Coordinates of C-alpha atoms (C1' of nucleotides) in Angstrom, one line a residue:
Chain A
M256 CA 92.7 106.9 134.8
D257 CA 93.4 104.1 132.2
S258 CA 92.5 100.8 134.1
V259 CA 89.1 103.2 135.0
S260 CA 88.4 103.3 132.0
K261 CA 89.2 99.6 130.8
M262 CA 87.5 98.1 133.3
D263 CA 84.4 100.1 133.4
I264 CA 84.7 98.7 129.0
L265 CA 85.1 94.6 130.9
K266 CA 82.0 95.9 133.0
S267 CA 79.5 96.9 130.1
Y268 CA 80.5 93.5 127.8
L269 CA 80.4 91.6 130.8
E270 CA 77.3 93.1 131.9
T271 CA 76.3 93.2 128.0
K272 CA 75.9 89.2 127.5
G273 CA 74.5 88.6 131.0
L274 CA 78.2 87.4 133.2
K275 CA 78.8 87.7 136.5
S276 CA 81.0 91.0 137.3
T277 CA 83.0 88.5 140.5
S278 CA 85.6 89.8 142.4
Q279 CA 88.8 87.1 140.8
R280 CA 87.8 88.3 137.0
D281 CA 88.1 92.1 139.0
Y282 CA 91.7 90.7 140.3
I283 CA 93.5 89.5 136.9
A284 CA 91.7 92.2 134.8
D285 CA 92.7 94.7 136.7
I286 CA 96.5 93.3 137.3
F287 CA 96.7 92.6 133.5
F288 CA 95.6 96.1 132.6
K289 CA 98.8 97.6 134.4
T290 CA 101.2 94.5 132.4
N291 CA 103.6 95.8 129.4
T292 CA 105.1 92.7 127.9
H293 CA 103.3 89.5 126.1
I294 CA 102.4 88.1 129.4
S295 CA 101.5 84.8 128.4
L296 CA 98.6 82.5 131.2
E297 CA 101.4 81.2 133.3
E298 CA 103.0 84.3 133.7
L299 CA 100.2 86.4 134.4
L300 CA 99.5 83.6 136.7
K301 CA 102.5 84.2 138.9
K302 CA 101.7 87.1 139.2
V303 CA 98.1 87.1 140.3
K304 CA 98.4 84.2 143.0
R305 CA 101.3 87.2 144.8
K306 CA 98.7 88.4 146.6
N307 CA 96.0 85.8 145.5
T308 CA 96.5 82.2 146.0
N309 CA 92.9 80.9 145.8
I310 CA 92.3 82.0 141.8
G311 CA 93.4 79.2 139.2
Y312 CA 95.1 78.8 136.4
A313 CA 91.5 78.4 134.3
T314 CA 90.4 81.5 136.1
V315 CA 93.0 83.5 134.4
Y316 CA 92.5 81.8 131.3
R317 CA 88.7 82.6 131.1
T318 CA 89.9 86.2 131.7
M319 CA 91.9 86.5 129.7
R320 CA 89.4 85.2 126.8
L321 CA 87.4 88.3 128.0
L322 CA 89.4 90.4 127.4
T323 CA 90.5 89.6 124.4
E324 CA 86.7 89.3 123.5
C325 CA 86.1 92.6 124.1
G326 CA 88.9 94.1 122.2
L327 CA 90.9 95.1 125.1
A328 CA 93.7 92.4 124.9
I329 CA 94.9 91.5 121.8
S330 CA 95.6 87.5 122.1
R331 CA 99.2 86.8 120.2
Q332 CA 101.5 84.1 119.0
F333 CA 104.9 84.6 117.8
G334 CA 106.0 80.6 116.9
D335 CA 107.1 78.9 120.5
G336 CA 103.7 77.6 121.8
Q337 CA 102.3 80.2 123.4
T338 CA 99.6 82.3 123.2
R339 CA 100.6 85.1 124.8
Y340 CA 98.1 88.7 125.2
E341 CA 98.9 92.3 125.0
N342 CA 97.8 94.7 127.0
L343 CA 96.4 97.7 124.8
P344 CA 99.6 100.4 124.9
E345 CA 98.6 103.3 126.3
D346 CA 100.2 105.9 123.8
G347 CA 103.1 104.2 120.8
H348 CA 102.6 101.8 118.9
H349 CA 105.7 99.1 118.7
D350 CA 106.6 96.4 116.2
H351 CA 107.9 92.9 116.6
I352 CA 111.2 91.3 115.4
I353 CA 111.0 86.8 116.6
C354 CA 114.2 84.7 116.6
I355 CA 113.2 81.9 113.8
K356 CA 115.1 79.3 116.2
C357 CA 114.4 79.7 120.1
S358 CA 111.5 82.3 119.2
K359 CA 112.5 85.4 120.4
I360 CA 110.3 88.6 120.5
A361 CA 112.1 92.3 120.6
E362 CA 110.3 95.0 119.9
F363 CA 111.2 98.0 118.3
Q364 CA 109.7 101.1 116.7
N365 CA 110.3 103.1 113.3
Q366 CA 109.6 106.4 112.5
K367 CA 110.8 106.4 108.4
I368 CA 109.1 102.7 108.3
E369 CA 105.5 104.6 109.7
Q370 CA 105.6 107.1 107.1
L371 CA 107.2 105.3 104.0
Q372 CA 104.3 103.3 105.1
V373 CA 101.5 105.9 104.8
E374 CA 103.5 107.1 101.2
A375 CA 103.2 103.6 100.0
A376 CA 99.5 103.5 100.3
K377 CA 99.6 107.5 99.2
K378 CA 100.4 106.1 96.0
L379 CA 98.2 102.9 96.2
G380 CA 94.7 105.2 96.7
F381 CA 94.3 103.3 100.5
T382 CA 94.6 105.7 103.3
V383 CA 96.3 103.5 106.0
V384 CA 94.6 103.2 109.9
N385 CA 97.0 100.4 111.3
H386 CA 100.2 98.4 110.4
K387 CA 100.9 95.7 111.7
L388 CA 104.8 94.8 111.5
E389 CA 107.1 91.2 112.0
L390 CA 110.4 90.6 111.0
Y391 CA 111.7 86.7 111.2
G392 CA 115.5 86.2 111.7
Y393 CA 118.3 84.8 114.2
C394 CA 118.4 86.3 117.0
P395 CA 121.6 87.5 118.9
D396 CA 122.0 84.3 120.4
C397 CA 120.7 81.8 117.5
V398 CA 123.0 83.5 114.5
Chain B
M641 CA 112.7 78.2 87.1
D642 CA 111.8 79.0 90.8
S643 CA 111.5 76.5 92.5
V644 CA 114.4 75.3 91.1
S645 CA 116.6 77.7 92.4
K646 CA 114.3 77.3 96.4
M647 CA 115.2 73.8 95.7
D648 CA 118.8 75.5 94.6
I649 CA 118.3 76.8 98.2
L650 CA 117.3 73.6 100.7
K651 CA 119.9 71.8 99.0
S652 CA 122.6 74.5 100.0
Y653 CA 120.8 75.0 103.3
L654 CA 121.3 71.1 103.6
E655 CA 125.0 71.0 102.5
T656 CA 126.1 73.4 105.1
K657 CA 124.3 71.5 107.6
G658 CA 125.7 68.6 107.1
L659 CA 122.0 66.8 106.1
K660 CA 121.1 64.9 103.4
S661 CA 118.7 64.7 100.5
T662 CA 116.1 62.9 100.0
S663 CA 113.4 61.8 98.2
Q664 CA 110.5 63.0 101.0
R665 CA 112.0 66.0 101.3
D666 CA 112.8 67.6 97.6
Y667 CA 109.0 66.1 97.0
I668 CA 107.0 67.9 100.1
A669 CA 109.2 71.0 99.6
D670 CA 108.3 70.7 95.5
I671 CA 104.6 70.4 96.4
F672 CA 104.5 72.8 99.3
F673 CA 106.8 75.5 96.3
K674 CA 103.9 74.9 94.8
T675 CA 100.9 75.9 97.2
N676 CA 99.7 80.1 97.1
T677 CA 97.9 79.5 100.2
H678 CA 99.0 79.4 104.2
I679 CA 98.8 75.2 104.4
S680 CA 98.6 73.5 107.6
L681 CA 100.3 70.3 108.2
E682 CA 97.3 68.2 108.1
E683 CA 96.5 70.1 104.5
L684 CA 100.0 69.3 103.2
L685 CA 100.7 65.9 104.3
K686 CA 97.1 65.2 102.6
K687 CA 98.4 66.5 99.1
V688 CA 101.9 65.1 99.4
K689 CA 99.9 61.9 100.2
R690 CA 98.0 61.7 96.7
K691 CA 101.1 60.2 94.9
N692 CA 103.2 59.4 97.7
T693 CA 100.7 57.1 100.4
N694 CA 104.7 56.2 102.6
I695 CA 105.1 59.7 103.8
G696 CA 104.5 60.4 107.5
Y697 CA 103.5 63.1 109.4
A698 CA 107.1 63.3 111.5
T699 CA 107.7 64.0 107.7
V700 CA 106.5 66.8 107.0
Y701 CA 106.1 68.8 109.3
R702 CA 110.6 68.4 110.0
T703 CA 110.4 68.9 106.6
M704 CA 108.5 72.1 107.1
R705 CA 111.4 73.1 109.9
L706 CA 113.5 72.3 107.4
L707 CA 112.0 74.8 105.1
T708 CA 111.3 77.7 107.7
E709 CA 114.7 77.1 108.7
C710 CA 116.2 78.6 105.3
G711 CA 113.2 80.8 105.1
L712 CA 111.6 79.6 102.0
A713 CA 108.5 79.8 104.0
I714 CA 107.5 81.2 106.9
S715 CA 105.3 79.6 110.1
R716 CA 102.2 81.8 110.6
Q717 CA 99.9 81.4 113.5
F718 CA 95.7 82.8 113.0
G719 CA 94.4 81.9 116.1
D720 CA 93.0 78.6 114.7
G721 CA 95.7 76.4 116.9
Q722 CA 97.4 75.1 114.2
T723 CA 100.2 76.4 113.1
R724 CA 100.5 77.5 109.0
Y725 CA 102.5 77.9 106.5
E726 CA 102.8 80.7 104.3
N727 CA 105.4 79.6 100.3
L728 CA 107.0 82.6 99.6
P729 CA 106.0 85.0 96.6
E730 CA 107.6 83.5 93.5
D731 CA 108.0 86.9 92.0
G732 CA 110.3 88.4 95.2
H733 CA 108.2 89.6 98.3
H734 CA 104.9 92.1 98.3
D735 CA 103.0 93.9 101.5
H736 CA 100.0 93.9 101.6
I737 CA 97.4 96.7 102.0
I738 CA 94.2 95.8 102.8
C739 CA 90.7 97.0 103.3
I740 CA 89.3 97.3 106.6
K741 CA 86.0 97.8 104.9
C742 CA 85.3 96.2 101.6
S743 CA 88.4 94.0 102.7
K744 CA 90.5 94.9 98.8
I745 CA 94.1 93.7 98.8
A746 CA 96.7 95.5 97.4
E747 CA 100.6 94.4 96.8
F748 CA 103.2 96.9 97.0
Q749 CA 107.1 97.6 96.6
N750 CA 109.1 99.2 98.9
Q751 CA 112.8 98.6 99.2
K752 CA 113.8 101.2 101.8
I753 CA 111.3 100.0 103.1
E754 CA 113.6 96.8 103.7
Q755 CA 116.2 98.7 104.2
L756 CA 115.1 99.9 107.1
Q757 CA 114.0 96.8 108.9
V758 CA 117.2 95.0 107.8
E759 CA 118.4 97.9 109.8
A760 CA 116.3 98.6 112.6
A761 CA 117.2 93.9 113.0
K762 CA 120.7 94.3 113.5
K763 CA 120.4 97.3 116.2
L764 CA 118.8 95.0 118.5
G765 CA 121.6 91.8 117.1
F766 CA 118.9 90.8 115.1
T767 CA 119.9 89.1 111.8
V768 CA 116.7 89.6 109.3
V769 CA 115.6 86.0 107.0
N770 CA 112.6 87.6 106.3
H771 CA 109.2 90.2 107.7
K772 CA 105.7 90.2 107.6
L773 CA 103.8 94.0 107.0
E774 CA 100.1 94.2 106.4
L775 CA 99.2 97.7 106.1
Y776 CA 94.7 98.2 107.0
G777 CA 93.3 100.8 106.0
Y778 CA 90.7 102.0 103.3
C779 CA 91.0 101.5 100.1
P780 CA 90.2 105.3 97.4
D781 CA 86.7 102.9 97.0
C782 CA 85.8 102.8 100.5
V783 CA 87.1 106.5 101.5
Chain C
dA283 C1' 130.6 47.7 98.6
dT284 C1' 131.4 49.3 103.2
dA285 C1' 130.1 52.2 107.2
dA286 C1' 129.8 56.4 109.6
dT287 C1' 125.7 59.2 110.3
dA288 C1' 121.0 60.8 108.9
dT289 C1' 116.2 60.1 108.0
dT290 C1' 111.7 58.2 108.4
dG291 C1' 106.7 57.2 109.6
dA292 C1' 104.8 54.4 113.0
dT293 C1' 104.3 55.2 117.8
dT294 C1' 104.2 58.1 122.0
dT295 C1' 105.7 61.2 125.2
dT296 C1' 104.8 66.4 126.4
dC297 C1' 102.2 70.2 127.0
dA298 C1' 99.5 74.5 125.9
dT299 C1' 95.1 74.7 125.5
dT300 C1' 90.6 73.9 126.8
dT301 C1' 85.9 71.1 128.7
dT302 C1' 84.6 69.0 132.9
dC303 C1' 82.1 68.9 137.6
dA304 C1' 81.1 70.3 141.9
dA305 C1' 80.8 73.5 145.1
dT306 C1' 80.0 78.4 145.9
dT307 C1' 79.3 83.1 144.7
dT308 C1' 76.9 86.8 142.2
dC309 C1' 72.5 89.0 141.9
dA310 C1' 68.0 90.5 141.1
dA311 C1' 63.3 89.5 142.2
dG312 C1' 60.4 88.3 146.6
Chain D
dC1467 C1' 66.7 90.6 154.1
dT1468 C1' 66.6 86.2 152.0
dT1469 C1' 65.8 82.7 148.7
dG1470 C1' 66.8 80.6 144.2
dA1471 C1' 68.2 80.6 138.7
dA1472 C1' 72.4 81.0 136.8
dA1473 C1' 77.5 81.6 136.0
dT1474 C1' 81.6 80.3 138.4
dT1475 C1' 85.1 79.2 140.1
dG1476 C1' 89.3 75.7 140.8
dA1477 C1' 91.3 71.8 140.7
dA1478 C1' 90.7 68.1 138.1
dA1479 C1' 90.5 65.7 133.3
dA1480 C1' 90.2 65.9 128.3
dT1481 C1' 91.6 67.3 124.1
dG1482 C1' 94.7 67.5 120.2
dA1483 C1' 99.5 70.6 118.0
dA1484 C1' 103.5 69.8 118.4
dA1485 C1' 107.8 68.0 119.2
dA1486 C1' 110.6 63.5 120.4
dT1487 C1' 111.3 58.3 120.5
dC1488 C1' 113.7 54.9 117.9
dA1489 C1' 114.0 50.9 116.0
dA1490 C1' 114.8 50.3 110.5
dT1491 C1' 116.1 52.5 106.0
dA1492 C1' 118.8 55.4 103.5
dT1493 C1' 122.9 58.2 101.6
dT1494 C1' 127.0 60.1 101.3
dA1495 C1' 132.2 59.3 101.4
dT1496 C1' 135.7 57.1 100.3

DNA sequence: ATAATATTGATTTTCATTTTCAATTTCAAG
DNA sequence: CTTGAAATTGAAAATGAAAATCAATATTAT
């Protein structure tokens, strides 16, 4: 199972840093690994509190920093003043389109674009490993 | 001259919004259009104050919001807690491909990709104003 | 020139993030 | 199974960039 191996990566990271394993960290990480969106700390805390009322904001904050440090989470800022954390997608890649007025984020996939990227890179002698594509504009509500 | 036409775009935008043209806005925009980096408000304010001590932080802030709204600036957050503004490149748009080994940066343009982006956005009801595309991979020397 | 309206800039407010600290928990060694 | 050093927790306070406020000022159409 995927979340198991992610948990193992976390455990290894803690060990090498001389940090301790705690029920709070495990719980927060487990919830996060099951998310599929760009989740903010508030949102994650809310999810966590549903079953575990005692966990505080600071612990979620610190756990997400750890996950980011060991590469299990990607912290992103889309311009709405909130840091959001992205769980590593198990399968495919997606790109983002961000509203420059209300900061709404939509995702899309386009195989043709990915293919053209590889071709454009090849023309310059580059081999593409990874990419980041963000479109900025107006969402349907803000046009 | 390019900065003239950018200034024209700004002027048109102000007009359609019923906003007024002021010496501060013109001055800030002019300075910004000459930048080549990802500049923060603090940095821009500092540049602006060199010749025009009376302009305040708030005005720079508001001017950059305007420039962002009309697509003349791109606001970015790299994770250091500061918003930075990127000036649109003078000679049309280009994307970047970055070598993950030696950090060499090459630029490319691809009209077809841009077109597909607009289409992908339209499917979601978005109107694209600008975009950021970064490819990461190996350059010819590092393959 | 006037009046209506927008802008300015110093300041304050807001709010997400980060730090602090006393109480608690973990874990390796005895 | 203890013990104790060291890390963790969570509530609360501090931080600081971004956004809002407001009286004074500037702009623009008439």
